[in-house]
mmCIF file of N, CA and C in Angstrom:
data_model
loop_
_atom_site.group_PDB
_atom_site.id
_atom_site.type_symbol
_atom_site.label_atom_id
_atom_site.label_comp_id
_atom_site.label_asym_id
_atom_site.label_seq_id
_atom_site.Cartn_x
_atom_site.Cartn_y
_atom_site.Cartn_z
ATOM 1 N N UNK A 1014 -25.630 -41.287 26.976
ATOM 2 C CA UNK A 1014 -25.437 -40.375 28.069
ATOM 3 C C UNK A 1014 -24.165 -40.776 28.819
ATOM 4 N N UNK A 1015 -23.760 -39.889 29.308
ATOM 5 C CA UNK A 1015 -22.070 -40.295 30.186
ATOM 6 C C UNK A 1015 -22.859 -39.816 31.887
ATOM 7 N N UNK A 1016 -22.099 -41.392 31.880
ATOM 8 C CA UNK A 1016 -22.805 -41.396 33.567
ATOM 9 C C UNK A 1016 -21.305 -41.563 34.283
ATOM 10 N N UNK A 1017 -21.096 -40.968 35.252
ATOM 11 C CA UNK A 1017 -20.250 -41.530 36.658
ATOM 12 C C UNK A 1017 -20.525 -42.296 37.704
ATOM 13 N N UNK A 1018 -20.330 -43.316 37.513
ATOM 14 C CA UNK A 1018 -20.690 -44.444 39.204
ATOM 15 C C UNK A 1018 -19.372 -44.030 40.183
ATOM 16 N N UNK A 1019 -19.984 -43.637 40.926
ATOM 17 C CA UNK A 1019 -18.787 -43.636 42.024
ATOM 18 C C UNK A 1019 -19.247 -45.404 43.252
ATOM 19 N N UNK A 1020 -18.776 -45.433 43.215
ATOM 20 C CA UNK A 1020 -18.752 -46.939 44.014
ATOM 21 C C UNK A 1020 -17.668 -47.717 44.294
ATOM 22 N N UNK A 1021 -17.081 -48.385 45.871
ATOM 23 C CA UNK A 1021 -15.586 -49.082 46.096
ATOM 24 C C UNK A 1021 -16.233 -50.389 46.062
ATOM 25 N N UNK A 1022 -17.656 -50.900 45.820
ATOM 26 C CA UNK A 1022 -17.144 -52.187 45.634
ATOM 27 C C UNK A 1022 -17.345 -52.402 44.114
ATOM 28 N N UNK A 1023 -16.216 -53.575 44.072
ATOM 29 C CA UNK A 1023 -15.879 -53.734 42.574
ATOM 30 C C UNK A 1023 -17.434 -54.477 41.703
ATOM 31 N N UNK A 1024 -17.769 -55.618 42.420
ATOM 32 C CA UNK A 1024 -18.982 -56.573 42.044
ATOM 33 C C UNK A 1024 -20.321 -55.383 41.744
ATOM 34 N N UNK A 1025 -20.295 -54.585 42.603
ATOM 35 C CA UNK A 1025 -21.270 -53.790 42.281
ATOM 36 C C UNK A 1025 -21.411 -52.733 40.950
ATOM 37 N N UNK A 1026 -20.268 -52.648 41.176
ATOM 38 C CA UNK A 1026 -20.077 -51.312 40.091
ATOM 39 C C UNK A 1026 -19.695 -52.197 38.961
ATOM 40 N N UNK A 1027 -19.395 -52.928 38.702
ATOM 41 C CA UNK A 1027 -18.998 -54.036 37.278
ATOM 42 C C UNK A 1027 -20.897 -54.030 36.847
ATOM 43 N N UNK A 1028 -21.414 -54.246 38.105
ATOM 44 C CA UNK A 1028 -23.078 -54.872 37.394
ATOM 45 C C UNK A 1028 -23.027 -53.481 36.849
ATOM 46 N N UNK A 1029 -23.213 -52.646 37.851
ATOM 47 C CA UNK A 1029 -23.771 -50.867 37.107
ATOM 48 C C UNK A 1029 -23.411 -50.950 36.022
ATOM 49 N N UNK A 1030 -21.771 -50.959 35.371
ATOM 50 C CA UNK A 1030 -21.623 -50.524 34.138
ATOM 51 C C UNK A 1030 -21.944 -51.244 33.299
ATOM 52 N N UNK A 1031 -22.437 -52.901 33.763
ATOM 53 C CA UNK A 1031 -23.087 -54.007 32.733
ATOM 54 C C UNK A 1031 -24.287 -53.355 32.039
ATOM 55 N N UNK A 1032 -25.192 -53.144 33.382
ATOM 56 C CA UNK A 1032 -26.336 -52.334 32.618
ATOM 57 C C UNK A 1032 -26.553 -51.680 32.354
ATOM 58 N N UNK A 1033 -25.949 -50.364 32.222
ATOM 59 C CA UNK A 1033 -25.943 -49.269 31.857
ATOM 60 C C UNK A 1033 -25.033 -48.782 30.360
ATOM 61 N N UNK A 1034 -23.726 -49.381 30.606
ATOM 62 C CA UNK A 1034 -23.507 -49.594 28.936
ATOM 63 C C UNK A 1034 -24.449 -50.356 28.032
ATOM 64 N N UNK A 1035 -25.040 -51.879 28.683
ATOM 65 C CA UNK A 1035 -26.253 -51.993 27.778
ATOM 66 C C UNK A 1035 -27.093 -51.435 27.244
ATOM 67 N N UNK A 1036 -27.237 -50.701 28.033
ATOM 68 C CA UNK A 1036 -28.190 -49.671 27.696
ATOM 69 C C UNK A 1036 -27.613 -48.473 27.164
ATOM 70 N N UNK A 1037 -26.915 -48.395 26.470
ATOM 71 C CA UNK A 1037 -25.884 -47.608 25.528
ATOM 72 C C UNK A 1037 -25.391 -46.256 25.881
ATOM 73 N N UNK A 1038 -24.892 -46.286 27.042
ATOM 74 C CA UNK A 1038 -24.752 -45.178 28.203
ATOM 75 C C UNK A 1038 -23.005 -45.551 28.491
ATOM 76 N N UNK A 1039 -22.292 -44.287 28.025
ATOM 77 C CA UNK A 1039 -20.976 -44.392 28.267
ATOM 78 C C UNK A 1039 -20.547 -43.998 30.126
ATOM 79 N N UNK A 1040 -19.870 -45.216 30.403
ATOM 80 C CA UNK A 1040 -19.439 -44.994 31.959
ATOM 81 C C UNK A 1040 -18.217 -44.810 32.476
ATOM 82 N N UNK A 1041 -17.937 -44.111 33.536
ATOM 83 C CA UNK A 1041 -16.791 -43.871 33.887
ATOM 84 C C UNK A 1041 -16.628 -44.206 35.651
ATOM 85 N N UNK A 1042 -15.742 -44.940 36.201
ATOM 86 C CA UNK A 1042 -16.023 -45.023 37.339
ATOM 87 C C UNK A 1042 -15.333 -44.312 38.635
ATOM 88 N N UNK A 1043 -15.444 -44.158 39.730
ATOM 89 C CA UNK A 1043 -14.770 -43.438 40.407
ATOM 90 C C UNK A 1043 -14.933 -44.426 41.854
ATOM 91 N N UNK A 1044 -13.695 -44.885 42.949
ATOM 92 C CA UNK A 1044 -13.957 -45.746 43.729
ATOM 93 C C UNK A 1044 -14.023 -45.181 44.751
ATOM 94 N N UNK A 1045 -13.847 -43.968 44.923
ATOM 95 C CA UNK A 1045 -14.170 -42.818 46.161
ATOM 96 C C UNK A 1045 -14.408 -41.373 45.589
ATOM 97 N N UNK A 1046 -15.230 -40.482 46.916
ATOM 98 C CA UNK A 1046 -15.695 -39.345 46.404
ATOM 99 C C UNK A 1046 -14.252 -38.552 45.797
ATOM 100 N N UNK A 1047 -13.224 -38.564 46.688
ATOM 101 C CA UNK A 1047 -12.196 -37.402 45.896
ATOM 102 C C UNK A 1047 -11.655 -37.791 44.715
ATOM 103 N N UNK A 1048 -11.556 -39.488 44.453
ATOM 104 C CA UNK A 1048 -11.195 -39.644 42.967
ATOM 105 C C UNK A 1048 -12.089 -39.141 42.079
ATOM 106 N N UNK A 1049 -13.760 -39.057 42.496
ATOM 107 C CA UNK A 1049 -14.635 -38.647 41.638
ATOM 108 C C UNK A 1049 -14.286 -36.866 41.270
ATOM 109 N N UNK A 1050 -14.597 -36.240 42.440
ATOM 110 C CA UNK A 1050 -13.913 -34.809 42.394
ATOM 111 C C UNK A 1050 -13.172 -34.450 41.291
ATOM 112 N N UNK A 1051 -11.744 -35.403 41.421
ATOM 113 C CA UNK A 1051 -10.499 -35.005 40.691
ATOM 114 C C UNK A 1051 -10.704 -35.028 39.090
ATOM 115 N N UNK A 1052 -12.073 -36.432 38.823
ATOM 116 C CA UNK A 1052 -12.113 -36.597 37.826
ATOM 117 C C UNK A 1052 -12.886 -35.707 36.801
ATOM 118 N N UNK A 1053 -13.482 -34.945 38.119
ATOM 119 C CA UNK A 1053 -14.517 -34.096 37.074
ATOM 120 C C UNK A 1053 -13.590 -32.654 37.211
ATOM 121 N N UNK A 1054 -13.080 -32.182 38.215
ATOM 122 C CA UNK A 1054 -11.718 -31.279 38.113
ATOM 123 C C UNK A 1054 -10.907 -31.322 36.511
ATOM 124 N N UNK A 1055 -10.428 -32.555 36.733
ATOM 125 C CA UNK A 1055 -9.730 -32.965 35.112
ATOM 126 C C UNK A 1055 -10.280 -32.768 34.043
ATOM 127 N N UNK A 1056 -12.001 -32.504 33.590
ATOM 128 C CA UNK A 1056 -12.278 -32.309 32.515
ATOM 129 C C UNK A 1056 -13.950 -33.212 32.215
ATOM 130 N N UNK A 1057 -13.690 -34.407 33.193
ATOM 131 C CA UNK A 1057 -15.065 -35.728 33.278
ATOM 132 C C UNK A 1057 -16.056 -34.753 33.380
ATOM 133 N N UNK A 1058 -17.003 -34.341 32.420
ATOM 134 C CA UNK A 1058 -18.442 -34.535 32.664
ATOM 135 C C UNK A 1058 -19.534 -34.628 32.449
ATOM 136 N N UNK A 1059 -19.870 -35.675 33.144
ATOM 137 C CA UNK A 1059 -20.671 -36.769 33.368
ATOM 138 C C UNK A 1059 -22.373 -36.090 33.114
ATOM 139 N N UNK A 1060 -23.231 -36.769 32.573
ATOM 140 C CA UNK A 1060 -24.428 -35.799 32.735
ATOM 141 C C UNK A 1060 -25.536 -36.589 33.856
ATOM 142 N N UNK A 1061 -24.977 -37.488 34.508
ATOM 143 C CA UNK A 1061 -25.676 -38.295 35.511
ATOM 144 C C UNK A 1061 -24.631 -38.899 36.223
ATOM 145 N N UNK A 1062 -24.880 -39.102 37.753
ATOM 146 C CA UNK A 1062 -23.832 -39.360 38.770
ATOM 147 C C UNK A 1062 -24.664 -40.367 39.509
ATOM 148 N N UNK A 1063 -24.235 -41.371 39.754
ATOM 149 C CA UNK A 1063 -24.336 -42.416 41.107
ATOM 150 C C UNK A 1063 -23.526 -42.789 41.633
ATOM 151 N N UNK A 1064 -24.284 -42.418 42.901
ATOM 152 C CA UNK A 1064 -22.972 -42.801 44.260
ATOM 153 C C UNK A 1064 -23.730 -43.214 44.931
ATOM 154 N N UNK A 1065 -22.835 -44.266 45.415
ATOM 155 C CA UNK A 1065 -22.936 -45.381 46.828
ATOM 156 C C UNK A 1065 -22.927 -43.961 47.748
ATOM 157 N N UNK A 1066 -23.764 -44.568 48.573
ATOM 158 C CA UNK A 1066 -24.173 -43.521 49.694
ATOM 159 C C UNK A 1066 -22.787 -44.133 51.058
ATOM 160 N N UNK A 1067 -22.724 -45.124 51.066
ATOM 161 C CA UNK A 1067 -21.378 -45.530 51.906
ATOM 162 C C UNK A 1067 -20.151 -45.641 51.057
ATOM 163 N N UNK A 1068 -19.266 -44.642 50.959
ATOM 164 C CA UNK A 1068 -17.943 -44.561 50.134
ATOM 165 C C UNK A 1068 -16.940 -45.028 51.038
ATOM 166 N N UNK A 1069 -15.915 -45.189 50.943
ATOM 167 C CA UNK A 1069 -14.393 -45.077 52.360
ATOM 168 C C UNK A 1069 -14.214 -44.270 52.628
ATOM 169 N N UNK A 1070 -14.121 -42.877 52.002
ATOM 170 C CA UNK A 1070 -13.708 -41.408 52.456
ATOM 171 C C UNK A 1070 -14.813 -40.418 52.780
ATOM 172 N N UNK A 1071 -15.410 -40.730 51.987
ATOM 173 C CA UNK A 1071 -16.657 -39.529 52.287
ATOM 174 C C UNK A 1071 -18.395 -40.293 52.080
ATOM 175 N N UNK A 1072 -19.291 -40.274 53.062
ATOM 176 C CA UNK A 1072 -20.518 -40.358 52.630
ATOM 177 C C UNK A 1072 -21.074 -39.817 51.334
ATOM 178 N N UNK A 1073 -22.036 -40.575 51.018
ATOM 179 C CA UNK A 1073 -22.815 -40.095 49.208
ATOM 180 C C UNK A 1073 -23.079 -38.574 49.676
ATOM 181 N N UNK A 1074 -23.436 -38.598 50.406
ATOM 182 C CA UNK A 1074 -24.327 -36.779 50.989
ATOM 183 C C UNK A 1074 -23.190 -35.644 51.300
ATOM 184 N N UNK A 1075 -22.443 -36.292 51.281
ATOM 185 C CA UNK A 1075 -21.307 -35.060 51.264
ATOM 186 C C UNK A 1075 -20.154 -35.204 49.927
ATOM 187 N N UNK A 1076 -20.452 -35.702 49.155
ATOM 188 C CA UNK A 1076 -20.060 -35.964 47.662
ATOM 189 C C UNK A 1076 -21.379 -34.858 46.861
ATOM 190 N N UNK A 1077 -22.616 -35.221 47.354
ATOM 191 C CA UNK A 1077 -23.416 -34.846 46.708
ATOM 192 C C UNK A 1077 -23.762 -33.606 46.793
ATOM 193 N N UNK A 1078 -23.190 -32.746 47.838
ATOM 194 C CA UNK A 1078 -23.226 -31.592 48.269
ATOM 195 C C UNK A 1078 -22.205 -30.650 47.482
ATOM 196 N N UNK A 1079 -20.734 -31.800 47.436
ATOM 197 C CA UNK A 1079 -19.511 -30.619 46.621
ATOM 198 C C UNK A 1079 -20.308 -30.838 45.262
ATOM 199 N N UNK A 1080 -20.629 -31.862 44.842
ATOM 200 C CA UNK A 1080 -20.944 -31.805 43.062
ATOM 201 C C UNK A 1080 -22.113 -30.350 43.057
ATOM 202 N N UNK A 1081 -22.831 -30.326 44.046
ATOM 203 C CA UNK A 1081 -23.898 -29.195 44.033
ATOM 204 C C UNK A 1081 -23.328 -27.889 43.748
ATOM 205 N N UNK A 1082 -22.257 -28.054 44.511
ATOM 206 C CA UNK A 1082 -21.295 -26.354 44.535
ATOM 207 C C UNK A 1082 -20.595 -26.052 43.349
ATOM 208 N N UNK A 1083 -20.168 -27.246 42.597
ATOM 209 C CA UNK A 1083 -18.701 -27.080 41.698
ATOM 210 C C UNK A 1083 -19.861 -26.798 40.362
ATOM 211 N N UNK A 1084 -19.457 -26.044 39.678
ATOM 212 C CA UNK A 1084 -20.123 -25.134 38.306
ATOM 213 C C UNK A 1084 -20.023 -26.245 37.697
ATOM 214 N N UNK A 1085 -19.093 -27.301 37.231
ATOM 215 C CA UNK A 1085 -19.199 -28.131 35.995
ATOM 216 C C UNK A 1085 -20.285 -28.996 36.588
ATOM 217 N N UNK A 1086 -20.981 -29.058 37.722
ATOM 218 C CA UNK A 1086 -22.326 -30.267 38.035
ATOM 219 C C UNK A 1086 -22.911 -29.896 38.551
ATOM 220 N N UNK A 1087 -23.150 -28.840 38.930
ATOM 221 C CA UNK A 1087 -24.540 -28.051 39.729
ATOM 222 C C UNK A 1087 -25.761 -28.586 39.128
ATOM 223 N N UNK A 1088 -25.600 -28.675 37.993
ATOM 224 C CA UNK A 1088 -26.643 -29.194 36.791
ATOM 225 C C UNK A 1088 -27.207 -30.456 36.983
ATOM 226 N N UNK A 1089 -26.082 -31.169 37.093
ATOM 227 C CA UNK A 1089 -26.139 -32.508 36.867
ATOM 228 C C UNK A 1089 -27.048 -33.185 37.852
ATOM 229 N N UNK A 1090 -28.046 -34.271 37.157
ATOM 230 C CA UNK A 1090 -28.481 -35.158 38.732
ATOM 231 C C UNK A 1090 -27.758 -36.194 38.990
ATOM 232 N N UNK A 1091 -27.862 -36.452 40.995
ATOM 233 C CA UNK A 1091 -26.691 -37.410 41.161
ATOM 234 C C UNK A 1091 -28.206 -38.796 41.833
ATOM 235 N N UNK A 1092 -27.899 -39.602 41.499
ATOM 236 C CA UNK A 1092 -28.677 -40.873 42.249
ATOM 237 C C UNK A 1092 -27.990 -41.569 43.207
ATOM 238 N N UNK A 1093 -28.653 -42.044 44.341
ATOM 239 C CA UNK A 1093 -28.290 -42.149 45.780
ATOM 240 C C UNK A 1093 -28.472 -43.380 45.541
ATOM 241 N N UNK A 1094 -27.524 -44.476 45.659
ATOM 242 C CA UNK A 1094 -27.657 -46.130 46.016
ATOM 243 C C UNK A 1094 -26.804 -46.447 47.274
ATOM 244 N N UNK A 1095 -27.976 -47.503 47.762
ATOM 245 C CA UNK A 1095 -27.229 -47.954 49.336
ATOM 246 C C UNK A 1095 -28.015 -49.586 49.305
ATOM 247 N N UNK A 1096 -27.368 -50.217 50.212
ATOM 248 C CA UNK A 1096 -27.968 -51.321 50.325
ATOM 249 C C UNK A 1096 -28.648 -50.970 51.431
ATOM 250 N N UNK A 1097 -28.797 -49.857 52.445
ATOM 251 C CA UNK A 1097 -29.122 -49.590 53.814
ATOM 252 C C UNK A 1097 -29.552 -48.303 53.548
ATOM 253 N N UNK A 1098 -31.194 -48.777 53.117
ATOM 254 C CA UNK A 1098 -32.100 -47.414 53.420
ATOM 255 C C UNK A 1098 -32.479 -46.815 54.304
ATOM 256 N N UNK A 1099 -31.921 -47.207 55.713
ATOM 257 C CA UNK A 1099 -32.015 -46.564 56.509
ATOM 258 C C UNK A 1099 -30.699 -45.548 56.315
ATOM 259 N N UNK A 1100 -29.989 -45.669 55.335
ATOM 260 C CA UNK A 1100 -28.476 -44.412 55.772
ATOM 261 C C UNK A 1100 -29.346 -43.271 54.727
ATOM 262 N N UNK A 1101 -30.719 -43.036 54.080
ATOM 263 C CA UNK A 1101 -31.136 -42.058 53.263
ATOM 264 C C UNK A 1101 -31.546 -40.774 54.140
ATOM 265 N N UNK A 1102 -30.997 -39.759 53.563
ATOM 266 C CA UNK A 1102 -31.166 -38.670 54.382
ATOM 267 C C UNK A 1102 -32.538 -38.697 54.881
ATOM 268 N N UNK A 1103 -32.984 -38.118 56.004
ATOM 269 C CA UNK A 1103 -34.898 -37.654 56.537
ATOM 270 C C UNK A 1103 -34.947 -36.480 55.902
ATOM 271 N N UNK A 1104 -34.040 -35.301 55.937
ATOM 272 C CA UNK A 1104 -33.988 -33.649 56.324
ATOM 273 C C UNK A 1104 -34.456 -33.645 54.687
ATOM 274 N N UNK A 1105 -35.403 -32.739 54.727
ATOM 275 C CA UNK A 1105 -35.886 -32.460 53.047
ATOM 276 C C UNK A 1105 -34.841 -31.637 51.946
ATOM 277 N N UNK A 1106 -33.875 -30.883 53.051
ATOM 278 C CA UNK A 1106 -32.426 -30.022 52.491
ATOM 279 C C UNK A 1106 -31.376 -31.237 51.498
ATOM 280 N N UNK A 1107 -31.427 -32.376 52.911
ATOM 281 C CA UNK A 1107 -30.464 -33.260 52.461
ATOM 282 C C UNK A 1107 -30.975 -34.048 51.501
ATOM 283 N N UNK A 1108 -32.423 -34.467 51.491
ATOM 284 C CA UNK A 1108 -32.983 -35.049 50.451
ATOM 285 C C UNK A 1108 -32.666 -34.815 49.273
ATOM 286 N N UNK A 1109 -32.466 -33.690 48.763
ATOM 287 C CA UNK A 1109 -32.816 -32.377 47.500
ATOM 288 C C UNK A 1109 -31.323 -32.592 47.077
ATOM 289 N N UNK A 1110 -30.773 -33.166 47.695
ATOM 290 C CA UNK A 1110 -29.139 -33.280 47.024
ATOM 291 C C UNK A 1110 -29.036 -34.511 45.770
ATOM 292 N N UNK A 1111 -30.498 -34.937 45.742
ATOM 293 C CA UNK A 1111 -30.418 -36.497 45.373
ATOM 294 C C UNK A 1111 -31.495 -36.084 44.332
ATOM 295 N N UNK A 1112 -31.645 -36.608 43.025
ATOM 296 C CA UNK A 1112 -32.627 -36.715 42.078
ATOM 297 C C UNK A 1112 -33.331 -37.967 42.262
ATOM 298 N N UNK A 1113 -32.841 -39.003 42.944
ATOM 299 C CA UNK A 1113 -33.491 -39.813 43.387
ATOM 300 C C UNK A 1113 -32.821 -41.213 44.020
ATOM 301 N N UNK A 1114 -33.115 -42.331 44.937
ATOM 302 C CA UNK A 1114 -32.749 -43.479 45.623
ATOM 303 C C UNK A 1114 -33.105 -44.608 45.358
ATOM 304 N N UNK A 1115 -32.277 -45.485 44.901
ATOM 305 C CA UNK A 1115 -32.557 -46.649 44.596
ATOM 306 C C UNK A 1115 -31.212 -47.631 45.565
ATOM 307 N N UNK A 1116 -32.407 -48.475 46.201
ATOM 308 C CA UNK A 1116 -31.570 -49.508 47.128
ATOM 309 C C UNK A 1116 -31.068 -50.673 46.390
ATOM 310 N N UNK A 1117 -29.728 -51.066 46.981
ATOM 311 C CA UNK A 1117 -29.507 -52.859 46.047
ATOM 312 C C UNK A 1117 -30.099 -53.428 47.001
ATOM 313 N N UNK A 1118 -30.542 -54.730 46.929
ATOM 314 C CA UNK A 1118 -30.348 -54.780 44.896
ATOM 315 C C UNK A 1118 -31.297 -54.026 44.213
ATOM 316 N N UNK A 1119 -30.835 -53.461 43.186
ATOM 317 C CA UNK A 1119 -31.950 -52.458 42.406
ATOM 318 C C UNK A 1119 -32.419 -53.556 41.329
ATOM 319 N N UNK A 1120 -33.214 -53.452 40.278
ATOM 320 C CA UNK A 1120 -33.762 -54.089 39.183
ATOM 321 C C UNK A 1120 -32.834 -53.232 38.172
ATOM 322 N N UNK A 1121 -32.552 -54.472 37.678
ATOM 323 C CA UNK A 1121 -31.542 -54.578 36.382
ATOM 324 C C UNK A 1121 -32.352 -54.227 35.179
ATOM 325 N N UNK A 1122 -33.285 -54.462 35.548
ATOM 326 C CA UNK A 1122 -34.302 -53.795 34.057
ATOM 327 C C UNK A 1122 -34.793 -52.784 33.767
ATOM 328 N N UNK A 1123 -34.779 -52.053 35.035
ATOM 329 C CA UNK A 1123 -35.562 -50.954 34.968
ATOM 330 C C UNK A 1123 -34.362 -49.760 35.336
ATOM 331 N N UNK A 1124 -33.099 -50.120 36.146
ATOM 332 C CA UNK A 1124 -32.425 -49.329 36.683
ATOM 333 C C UNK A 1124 -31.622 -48.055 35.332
ATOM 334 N N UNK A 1125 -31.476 -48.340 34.382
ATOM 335 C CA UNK A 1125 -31.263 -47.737 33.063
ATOM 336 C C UNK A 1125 -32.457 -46.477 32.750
ATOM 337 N N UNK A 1126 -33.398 -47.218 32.816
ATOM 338 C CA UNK A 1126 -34.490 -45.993 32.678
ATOM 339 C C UNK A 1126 -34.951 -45.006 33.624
ATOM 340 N N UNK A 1127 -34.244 -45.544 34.845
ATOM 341 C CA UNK A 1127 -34.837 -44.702 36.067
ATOM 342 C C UNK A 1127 -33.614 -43.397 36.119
ATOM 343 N N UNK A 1128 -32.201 -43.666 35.674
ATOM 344 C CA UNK A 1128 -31.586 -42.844 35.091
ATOM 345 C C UNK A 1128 -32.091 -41.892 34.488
ATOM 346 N N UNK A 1129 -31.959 -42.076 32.914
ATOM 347 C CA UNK A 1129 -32.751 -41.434 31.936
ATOM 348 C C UNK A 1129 -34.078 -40.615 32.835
ATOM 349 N N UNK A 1130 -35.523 -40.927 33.470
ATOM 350 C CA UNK A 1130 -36.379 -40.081 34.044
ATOM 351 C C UNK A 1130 -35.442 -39.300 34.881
ATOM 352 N N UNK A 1131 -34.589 -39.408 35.926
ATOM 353 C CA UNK A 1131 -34.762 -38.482 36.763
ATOM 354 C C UNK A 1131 -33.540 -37.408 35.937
ATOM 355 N N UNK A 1132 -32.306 -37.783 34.945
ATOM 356 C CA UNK A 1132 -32.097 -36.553 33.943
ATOM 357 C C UNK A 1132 -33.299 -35.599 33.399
ATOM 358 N N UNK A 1133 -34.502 -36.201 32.593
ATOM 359 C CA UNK A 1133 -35.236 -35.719 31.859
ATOM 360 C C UNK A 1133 -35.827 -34.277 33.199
ATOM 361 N N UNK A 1134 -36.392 -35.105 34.199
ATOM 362 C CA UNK A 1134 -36.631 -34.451 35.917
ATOM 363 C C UNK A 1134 -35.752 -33.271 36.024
ATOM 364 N N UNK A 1135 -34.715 -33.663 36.212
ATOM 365 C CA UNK A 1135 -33.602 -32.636 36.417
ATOM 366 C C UNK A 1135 -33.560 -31.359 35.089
ATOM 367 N N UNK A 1136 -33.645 -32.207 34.178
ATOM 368 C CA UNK A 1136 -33.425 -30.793 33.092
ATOM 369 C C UNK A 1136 -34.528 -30.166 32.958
ATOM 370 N N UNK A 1137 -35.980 -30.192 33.038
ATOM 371 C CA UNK A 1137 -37.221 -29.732 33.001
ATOM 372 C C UNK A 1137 -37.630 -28.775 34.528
ATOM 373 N N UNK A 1138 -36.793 -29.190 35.368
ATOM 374 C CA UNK A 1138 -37.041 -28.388 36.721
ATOM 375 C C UNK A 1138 -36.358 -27.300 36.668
ATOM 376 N N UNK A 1139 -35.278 -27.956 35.907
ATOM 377 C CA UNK A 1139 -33.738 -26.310 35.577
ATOM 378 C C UNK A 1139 -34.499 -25.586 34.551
ATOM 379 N N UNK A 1140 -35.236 -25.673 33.426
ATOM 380 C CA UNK A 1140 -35.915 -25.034 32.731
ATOM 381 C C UNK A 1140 -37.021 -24.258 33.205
ATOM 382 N N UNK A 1141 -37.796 -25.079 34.185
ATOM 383 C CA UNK A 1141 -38.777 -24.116 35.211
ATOM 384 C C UNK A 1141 -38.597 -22.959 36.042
ATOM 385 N N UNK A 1142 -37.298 -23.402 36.555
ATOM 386 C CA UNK A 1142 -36.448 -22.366 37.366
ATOM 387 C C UNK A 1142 -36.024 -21.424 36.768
ATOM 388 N N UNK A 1143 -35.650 -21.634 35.559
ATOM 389 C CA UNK A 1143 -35.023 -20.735 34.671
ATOM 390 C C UNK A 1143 -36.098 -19.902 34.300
ATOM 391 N N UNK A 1144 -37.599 -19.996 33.459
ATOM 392 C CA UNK A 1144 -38.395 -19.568 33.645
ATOM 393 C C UNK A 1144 -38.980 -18.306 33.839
ATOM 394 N N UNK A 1145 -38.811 -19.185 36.000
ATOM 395 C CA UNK A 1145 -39.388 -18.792 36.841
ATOM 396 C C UNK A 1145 -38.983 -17.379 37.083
ATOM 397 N N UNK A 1146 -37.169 -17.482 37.182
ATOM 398 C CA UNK A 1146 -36.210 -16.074 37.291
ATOM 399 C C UNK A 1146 -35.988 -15.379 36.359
ATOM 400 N N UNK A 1147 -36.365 -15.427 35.142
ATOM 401 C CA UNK A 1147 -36.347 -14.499 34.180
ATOM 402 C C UNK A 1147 -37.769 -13.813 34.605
ATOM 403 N N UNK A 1148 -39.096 -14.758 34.492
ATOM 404 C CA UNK A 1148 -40.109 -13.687 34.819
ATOM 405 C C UNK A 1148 -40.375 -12.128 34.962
#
């Protein structure tokens, strides 16, 4: 699977792509939201997104909002990491921007698969929906 980490610190995002290429998942990184933007503008995309919820330029929740709008990732689920679960949205709107939250330190063992579920999540809800509106 091709994932995007968006994340500015380096130590962090080196582990992400440790475990996640281990886990045989091609990565691409982005160290702020508009480099991420540009990259998926350019052609990047990614079928799973994590972003640091604290970026330099833009909060995860307003990264996670343009990927919502832009046609090449509307699709896509993005995962919310923070070391400060208190910065996770309350509002159930802002919630819904997120397939799901995992705080660091996350588990290195499990953080690969929690990927993988909330894609599988994401593509089975778009199929429901889909569904739902053909009906």
């Amino acid at each position: 699977m091709k994932i995007l980490i968006v994340e500015d610190r380096e130590l962090d995002a080196k582990l992400l792509r440790f475990v996640l290429e281990g886990s045989g998942h091609e990565v691409s990184r982005a160290d702020r939201a508009d480099e991420a933007m540009r990259m998926i503008s350019g052609g990047l995309a990614p079928e799973a997104i994590v972003t640091d919820l604290d970026l330099p330029d833009a909060d995860g929740v307003t990264l996670a909002r343009c990927l919502g709008r832009h046609s090449a990732t509307a699709h896509v689920p993005v995962i919310a990491l923070t070391a400060h679960p208190d910065h996770f949205p309350l509002r159930s709107e802002t919630r819904a921007c997120f397939a799901a939250y995992v705080v660091k330190p996350f588990d290195t063992r499990t953080f690969a698969s929690l990927i993988t579920v909330a894609c599988e999540q994401q593509r089975r809800f778009a199929e429901y929906s889909a569904v739902g509106l053909n009906s």
